[in-house]
Amino acid sequence: MTGNEVTLNNGVKMPQLGFGVWQVEDDEAEKAVATALEAGYRSIDTAKIYFNEEGTGRALRGSGLPRQELFVTTKLWNTDHRYDDALRAFDDSLDRLGLDYLDLYLIHWPVPSQDLFTEAWRALEKIHADGRARAIGVSNFTAEALTRLAEEFGVVPAVNQIELHPYLPQRQLRELHDKLGVRTEAWSPLGQGKALLAEPVPAQLAAKHGKTPAQVVLRWHLQLGNVVIPKSVTPARIAENIDVFDFELDDDDLAAIATLDNGGRIGPDPATFAWMG
Ligand code: NDP
């Protein structure tokens, strides 16, 4: 079995486990995405700022899979929040991907200091209304920014893609998402594969279930209800990371993972992040 689907707040179905391509060069992204599609992934997460939409698109088109079986996400960069810029950036991303619609388009960061994310959201609503993105959402939105969109606009974001792993389980933001009908999507779900996967708790649970530490962490996400998009350029890991649908963590396992919460971020604080790339 290669996966579950979740239903977003507008009825669109999205694979709960997908594949991320941050920090992967364009040619390497083409290879990694092709490997992922062969392994059974159907959801791919890229962004304009990853500079690999073209390679990603070549792999999607080269797979021979019907377009409607794929779920493709890309993101609006921080320099493109003005209405006309956002519409143009969307067209440019679609061109690079070689697609004529997206499944999910996200505002990558709110950049509160710039205070243009509501203008960007107006553009995303237009793109959605025109049927060019089946769903629209946000990424790295704080409770404040998300509440503002939910209060001021007709379309509530379908997802908020945020840093989330056992060190940073984001309990409060997940509660707000549940209240607003926003699906939580976890970035760096493996904590970027370093210290987290070397912790004793995932190793112990891996031994208990006959799985690997990465599989235990991904299973934890799935049982919380998160959408996850682990990244790997290593074929064995790409296969390993999707082989997580044949076991279940029990309450004791989940309690053990909860002890890893130390509030530690790997990435920047979205309340202040304003990098323009
Ligand atoms: P992940 O938590 O997915 O970790 C990726 C790292 O873990 C890579 O170095 C990879 O190595 C390693 N790894 C993968 N699988 C395993 C495994 N089974 N065992 C051991 N190590 C493993 O980090 P990312 O930061 O890449 O996050 C995932 C995706 O989330 C991104 O690719 C991107 O799509 C998205 N993202 C979005 C952000 C946003 O602002 N919206 C910010 C950051 C990420 P290797 O590749 O060498 O195999």
Coordinates of C-alpha atoms and ligand atoms in Angstrom, one line a residue:
M1 CA 0.0 0.0 0.0
T2 CA 1.4 3.4 -0.9
G3 CA -0.7 5.8 0.9
N4 CA -3.7 7.5 2.3
E5 CA -5.5 10.6 1.0
V6 CA -6.8 13.5 3.0
T7 CA -9.7 15.7 2.0
L8 CA -8.9 19.4 2.0
N9 CA -11.5 22.0 3.0
N10 CA -12.7 22.5 -0.6
G11 CA -13.2 18.7 -1.1
V12 CA -10.0 18.2 -3.1
K13 CA -8.1 15.0 -2.2
M14 CA -4.4 15.1 -1.5
P15 CA -2.0 12.3 -0.8
Q16 CA -1.0 12.4 2.9
L17 CA 2.5 11.5 2.1
G18 CA 4.4 13.3 -0.7
F19 CA 7.9 14.1 -1.8
G20 CA 9.9 17.3 -1.3
V21 CA 12.7 18.7 -3.4
W22 CA 14.2 21.6 -1.5
Q23 CA 18.0 21.9 -1.9
V24 CA 18.1 19.6 -4.9
E25 CA 19.6 20.9 -8.2
D26 CA 17.4 20.9 -11.2
D27 CA 18.9 17.8 -12.9
E28 CA 19.1 15.9 -9.7
A29 CA 15.5 16.9 -9.0
E30 CA 14.5 15.3 -12.3
K31 CA 16.1 12.0 -11.2
A32 CA 14.8 12.1 -7.7
V33 CA 11.2 12.9 -8.7
A34 CA 11.4 10.1 -11.4
T35 CA 12.6 7.7 -8.7
A36 CA 9.9 8.8 -6.3
L37 CA 7.1 8.4 -8.9
E38 CA 8.3 4.9 -9.6
A39 CA 8.3 4.1 -5.9
G40 CA 4.6 5.2 -5.7
Y41 CA 4.7 8.8 -4.6
R42 CA 2.1 10.9 -6.4
S43 CA 2.4 14.2 -4.6
I44 CA 5.5 16.5 -5.3
D45 CA 6.3 19.7 -3.4
T46 CA 8.6 22.3 -5.1
A47 CA 8.8 26.1 -5.1
K48 CA 10.0 28.9 -7.4
I49 CA 12.9 29.6 -5.0
Y50 CA 14.1 25.9 -5.2
F51 CA 15.1 26.6 -8.9
N52 CA 14.1 23.1 -9.8
E53 CA 10.6 23.5 -11.2
E54 CA 11.9 22.6 -14.7
G55 CA 13.6 19.4 -13.7
T56 CA 10.5 18.5 -11.6
G57 CA 8.3 19.1 -14.6
R58 CA 10.4 17.0 -16.9
A59 CA 10.1 14.1 -14.4
L60 CA 6.4 14.5 -14.1
R61 CA 5.8 14.6 -17.8
G62 CA 8.4 11.8 -18.5
S63 CA 6.7 9.5 -16.0
G64 CA 3.8 8.8 -18.4
L65 CA 1.4 9.0 -15.5
P66 CA -2.0 10.6 -16.2
R67 CA -2.0 14.2 -15.0
Q68 CA -5.0 13.6 -12.8
E69 CA -3.1 11.0 -10.8
L70 CA -0.5 13.5 -9.9
F71 CA -0.7 16.2 -7.1
V72 CA 1.7 19.1 -7.8
T73 CA 2.5 21.9 -5.4
T74 CA 4.6 25.0 -5.9
K75 CA 5.0 28.3 -4.0
L76 CA 4.8 32.0 -4.5
W77 CA 8.1 33.7 -3.6
N78 CA 8.4 36.7 -1.2
T79 CA 9.3 39.2 -3.9
D80 CA 6.0 38.4 -5.8
H81 CA 3.4 39.3 -3.2
R82 CA 1.9 42.3 -5.2
Y83 CA -1.3 41.3 -7.0
D84 CA 0.0 41.5 -10.6
D85 CA 3.4 40.1 -9.7
A86 CA 1.7 37.1 -8.1
L87 CA -0.4 36.4 -11.2
R88 CA 2.7 36.6 -13.3
A89 CA 4.8 34.4 -11.0
F90 CA 2.1 31.7 -11.1
D91 CA 2.1 31.7 -14.9
D92 CA 5.9 31.5 -14.9
S93 CA 5.9 28.6 -12.4
L94 CA 3.3 26.7 -14.6
D95 CA 5.5 27.3 -17.7
R96 CA 8.6 26.0 -16.0
L97 CA 6.7 22.9 -14.7
G98 CA 5.2 22.5 -18.2
L99 CA 1.7 22.1 -16.7
D100 CA -1.6 23.8 -17.4
Y101 CA -2.9 23.7 -13.8
L102 CA -1.6 23.2 -10.3
D103 CA -3.1 21.1 -7.6
L104 CA -1.9 23.4 -4.8
Y105 CA -0.4 26.8 -4.8
L106 CA 1.0 28.3 -1.6
I107 CA 2.3 31.6 -0.4
H108 CA 5.7 30.5 0.7
W109 CA 6.2 32.9 3.7
P110 CA 4.0 35.7 5.1
V111 CA 6.8 38.3 5.5
P112 CA 4.8 40.3 8.0
S113 CA 7.2 43.2 7.8
Q114 CA 6.3 43.6 4.1
D115 CA 2.6 43.4 4.9
L116 CA 1.6 42.3 1.4
F117 CA 0.4 38.8 2.0
T118 CA -3.3 39.8 1.8
E119 CA -2.7 41.2 -1.6
A120 CA -1.0 37.9 -2.6
W121 CA -4.0 36.0 -1.2
R122 CA -6.3 38.0 -3.4
A123 CA -4.3 36.9 -6.4
L124 CA -4.4 33.3 -5.3
E125 CA -8.2 33.5 -4.9
K126 CA -8.4 34.7 -8.5
I127 CA -6.1 31.9 -9.7
H128 CA -8.4 29.4 -7.8
A129 CA -11.6 31.0 -9.1
D130 CA -10.2 30.6 -12.7
G131 CA -9.7 26.9 -12.1
R132 CA -5.9 27.1 -12.5
A133 CA -5.1 25.8 -9.0
R134 CA -7.4 23.2 -7.6
A135 CA -6.5 24.4 -4.1
I136 CA -4.7 27.3 -2.6
G137 CA -2.9 27.6 0.7
V138 CA -0.1 29.1 2.7
S139 CA 3.2 28.2 4.3
N140 CA 4.9 29.4 7.4
F141 CA 1.9 31.4 8.4
T142 CA 1.8 32.4 12.1
A143 CA -1.5 32.2 14.0
E144 CA -1.9 36.0 13.6
A145 CA -1.4 36.0 9.8
L146 CA -3.6 32.9 9.3
T147 CA -6.4 34.4 11.4
R148 CA -6.3 37.6 9.4
L149 CA -6.8 35.7 6.1
A150 CA -9.6 33.6 7.6
E151 CA -11.4 36.7 8.9
E152 CA -10.9 38.9 5.8
F153 CA -11.3 36.5 2.9
G154 CA -13.9 34.1 1.4
V155 CA -11.5 31.3 0.8
V156 CA -9.8 29.8 3.9
P157 CA -6.3 28.4 3.1
A158 CA -6.5 24.6 2.4
V159 CA -3.2 24.0 4.1
N160 CA -0.5 25.7 6.1
Q161 CA 2.8 24.1 5.4
I162 CA 5.0 24.7 8.5
E163 CA 8.2 23.4 10.1
L164 CA 7.0 20.4 12.2
H165 CA 8.8 17.4 13.6
P166 CA 9.0 15.7 17.0
Y167 CA 11.3 18.5 18.3
L168 CA 8.7 21.1 17.2
P169 CA 5.3 19.5 17.2
Q170 CA 3.4 22.8 16.8
R171 CA 0.5 21.8 19.1
Q172 CA -1.0 25.3 19.3
L173 CA -0.9 26.0 15.6
R174 CA -2.3 22.5 14.8
E175 CA -5.2 23.3 17.1
L176 CA -5.8 26.6 15.3
H177 CA -5.7 24.8 12.0
D178 CA -8.3 22.3 13.2
K179 CA -10.5 25.1 14.3
L180 CA -10.3 26.9 11.0
G181 CA -10.4 23.9 8.7
V182 CA -6.8 24.2 7.5
R183 CA -4.8 21.0 7.0
T184 CA -1.4 20.9 8.6
E185 CA 1.4 20.1 6.3
A186 CA 4.8 19.3 7.8
W187 CA 8.1 20.5 6.3
S188 CA 11.4 19.1 7.4
P189 CA 9.3 16.2 8.7
L190 CA 12.5 14.2 9.5
G191 CA 14.1 17.2 11.1
Q192 CA 16.4 17.2 8.1
G193 CA 17.5 13.7 8.9
K194 CA 20.3 14.5 11.4
A195 CA 20.1 14.7 15.2
L196 CA 16.5 13.6 15.4
L197 CA 17.0 10.3 13.6
A198 CA 20.0 9.6 15.9
E199 CA 17.9 10.0 19.1
P200 CA 17.3 6.8 21.2
V201 CA 13.5 7.1 21.1
P202 CA 13.0 6.6 17.3
A203 CA 15.7 3.9 17.4
Q204 CA 13.9 2.0 20.2
L205 CA 10.6 2.2 18.5
A206 CA 12.2 1.2 15.2
A207 CA 13.5 -1.9 16.8
K208 CA 10.1 -2.6 18.4
H209 CA 8.2 -2.4 15.1
G210 CA 10.9 -3.8 12.7
K211 CA 11.1 -0.4 10.9
T212 CA 13.7 2.4 10.7
P213 CA 13.8 5.6 12.8
A214 CA 12.7 7.7 9.8
Q215 CA 9.7 5.4 9.2
V216 CA 8.8 5.8 12.9
V217 CA 8.9 9.6 12.6
L218 CA 6.9 9.6 9.4
R219 CA 4.3 7.3 11.0
W220 CA 4.0 9.7 13.9
H221 CA 3.1 12.5 11.5
L222 CA 0.5 10.4 9.7
Q223 CA -1.1 9.4 12.9
L224 CA -1.3 13.1 14.0
G225 CA -3.1 13.8 10.7
N226 CA -0.3 15.8 9.1
V227 CA 0.5 15.8 5.4
V228 CA 4.2 15.0 5.1
I229 CA 6.7 15.6 2.3
P230 CA 10.1 14.0 3.2
K231 CA 12.9 14.7 0.8
S232 CA 15.7 12.3 -0.2
V233 CA 17.9 12.0 -3.3
T234 CA 18.8 8.4 -2.2
P235 CA 16.8 5.7 -3.9
A236 CA 16.8 3.3 -0.9
R237 CA 15.5 6.1 1.4
I238 CA 12.9 7.3 -1.1
A239 CA 11.5 3.7 -1.0
E240 CA 11.9 3.5 2.7
N241 CA 10.0 6.7 3.4
I242 CA 6.9 5.6 1.6
D243 CA 6.8 2.2 3.3
V244 CA 5.0 3.4 6.4
F245 CA 1.5 2.1 5.9
D246 CA 1.9 -1.4 7.4
F247 CA 2.4 -0.6 11.1
E248 CA 0.8 1.5 13.8
L249 CA 2.3 3.3 16.8
D250 CA 0.4 2.8 20.1
D251 CA -0.3 5.3 22.8
D252 CA 3.0 4.5 24.7
D253 CA 5.0 5.0 21.5
L254 CA 3.3 8.4 20.8
A255 CA 4.0 9.4 24.5
A256 CA 7.6 8.5 24.1
I257 CA 7.9 10.6 20.9
A258 CA 6.2 13.5 22.7
T259 CA 9.2 13.6 25.1
L260 CA 11.4 14.8 22.3
D261 CA 9.5 18.2 22.1
N262 CA 12.1 20.9 22.9
G263 CA 10.6 23.7 20.8
G264 CA 13.7 23.7 18.6
R265 CA 13.5 25.2 15.2
I266 CA 15.8 24.2 12.3
G267 CA 14.5 27.0 10.0
P268 CA 13.9 30.7 10.5
D269 CA 11.2 32.3 12.6
P270 CA 8.3 33.0 10.2
A271 CA 7.2 36.0 12.3
T272 CA 10.4 37.9 11.3
F273 CA 11.7 36.0 8.2
A274 CA 12.0 38.5 5.3
W275 CA 14.7 37.1 3.0
M276 CA 14.1 38.1 -0.6
G277 CA 16.4 35.6 -2.2
Ligands
NDP1 P1 13.5 16.3 5.6 O1 13.1 16.4 7.1 O2 12.7 15.7 4.6 O3 15.0 15.6 5.6 C1 15.7 15.5 4.4 C2 17.1 15.0 4.8 O4 17.0 13.8 5.5 C3 18.0 14.8 3.6 O5 19.3 15.2 4.0 C4 18.0 13.3 3.4 O6 19.2 12.9 2.9 C5 17.7 12.8 4.8 N1 16.9 11.6 4.8 C6 15.7 11.4 4.0 N2 15.2 10.2 4.3 C7 16.0 9.6 5.2 C8 16.0 8.3 5.8 N3 15.0 7.4 5.5 N4 17.0 8.0 6.7 C9 18.0 8.9 6.9 N5 18.1 10.1 6.4 C10 17.1 10.5 5.5 O7 14.0 17.9 5.3 P2 13.6 19.0 4.2 O8 14.0 20.2 4.9 O9 14.1 18.7 2.9 O10 12.0 19.0 4.2 C11 11.2 18.2 3.3 C12 10.5 19.1 2.3 O11 9.7 20.1 2.9 C13 11.5 19.9 1.4 O12 12.2 19.2 0.5 C14 10.5 21.0 0.8 O13 9.8 20.4 -0.2 C15 9.7 21.3 2.1 N6 10.2 22.4 2.8 C16 9.4 23.6 2.8 C17 9.8 24.7 3.4 C18 8.9 25.9 3.4 O14 9.4 27.0 3.8 N7 7.7 25.8 3.0 C19 11.1 24.8 4.2 C20 11.8 23.5 4.2 C21 11.3 22.4 3.5 P3 19.4 12.4 1.3 O15 18.6 13.4 0.4 O16 20.9 12.6 1.2 O17 19.0 11.0 1.2

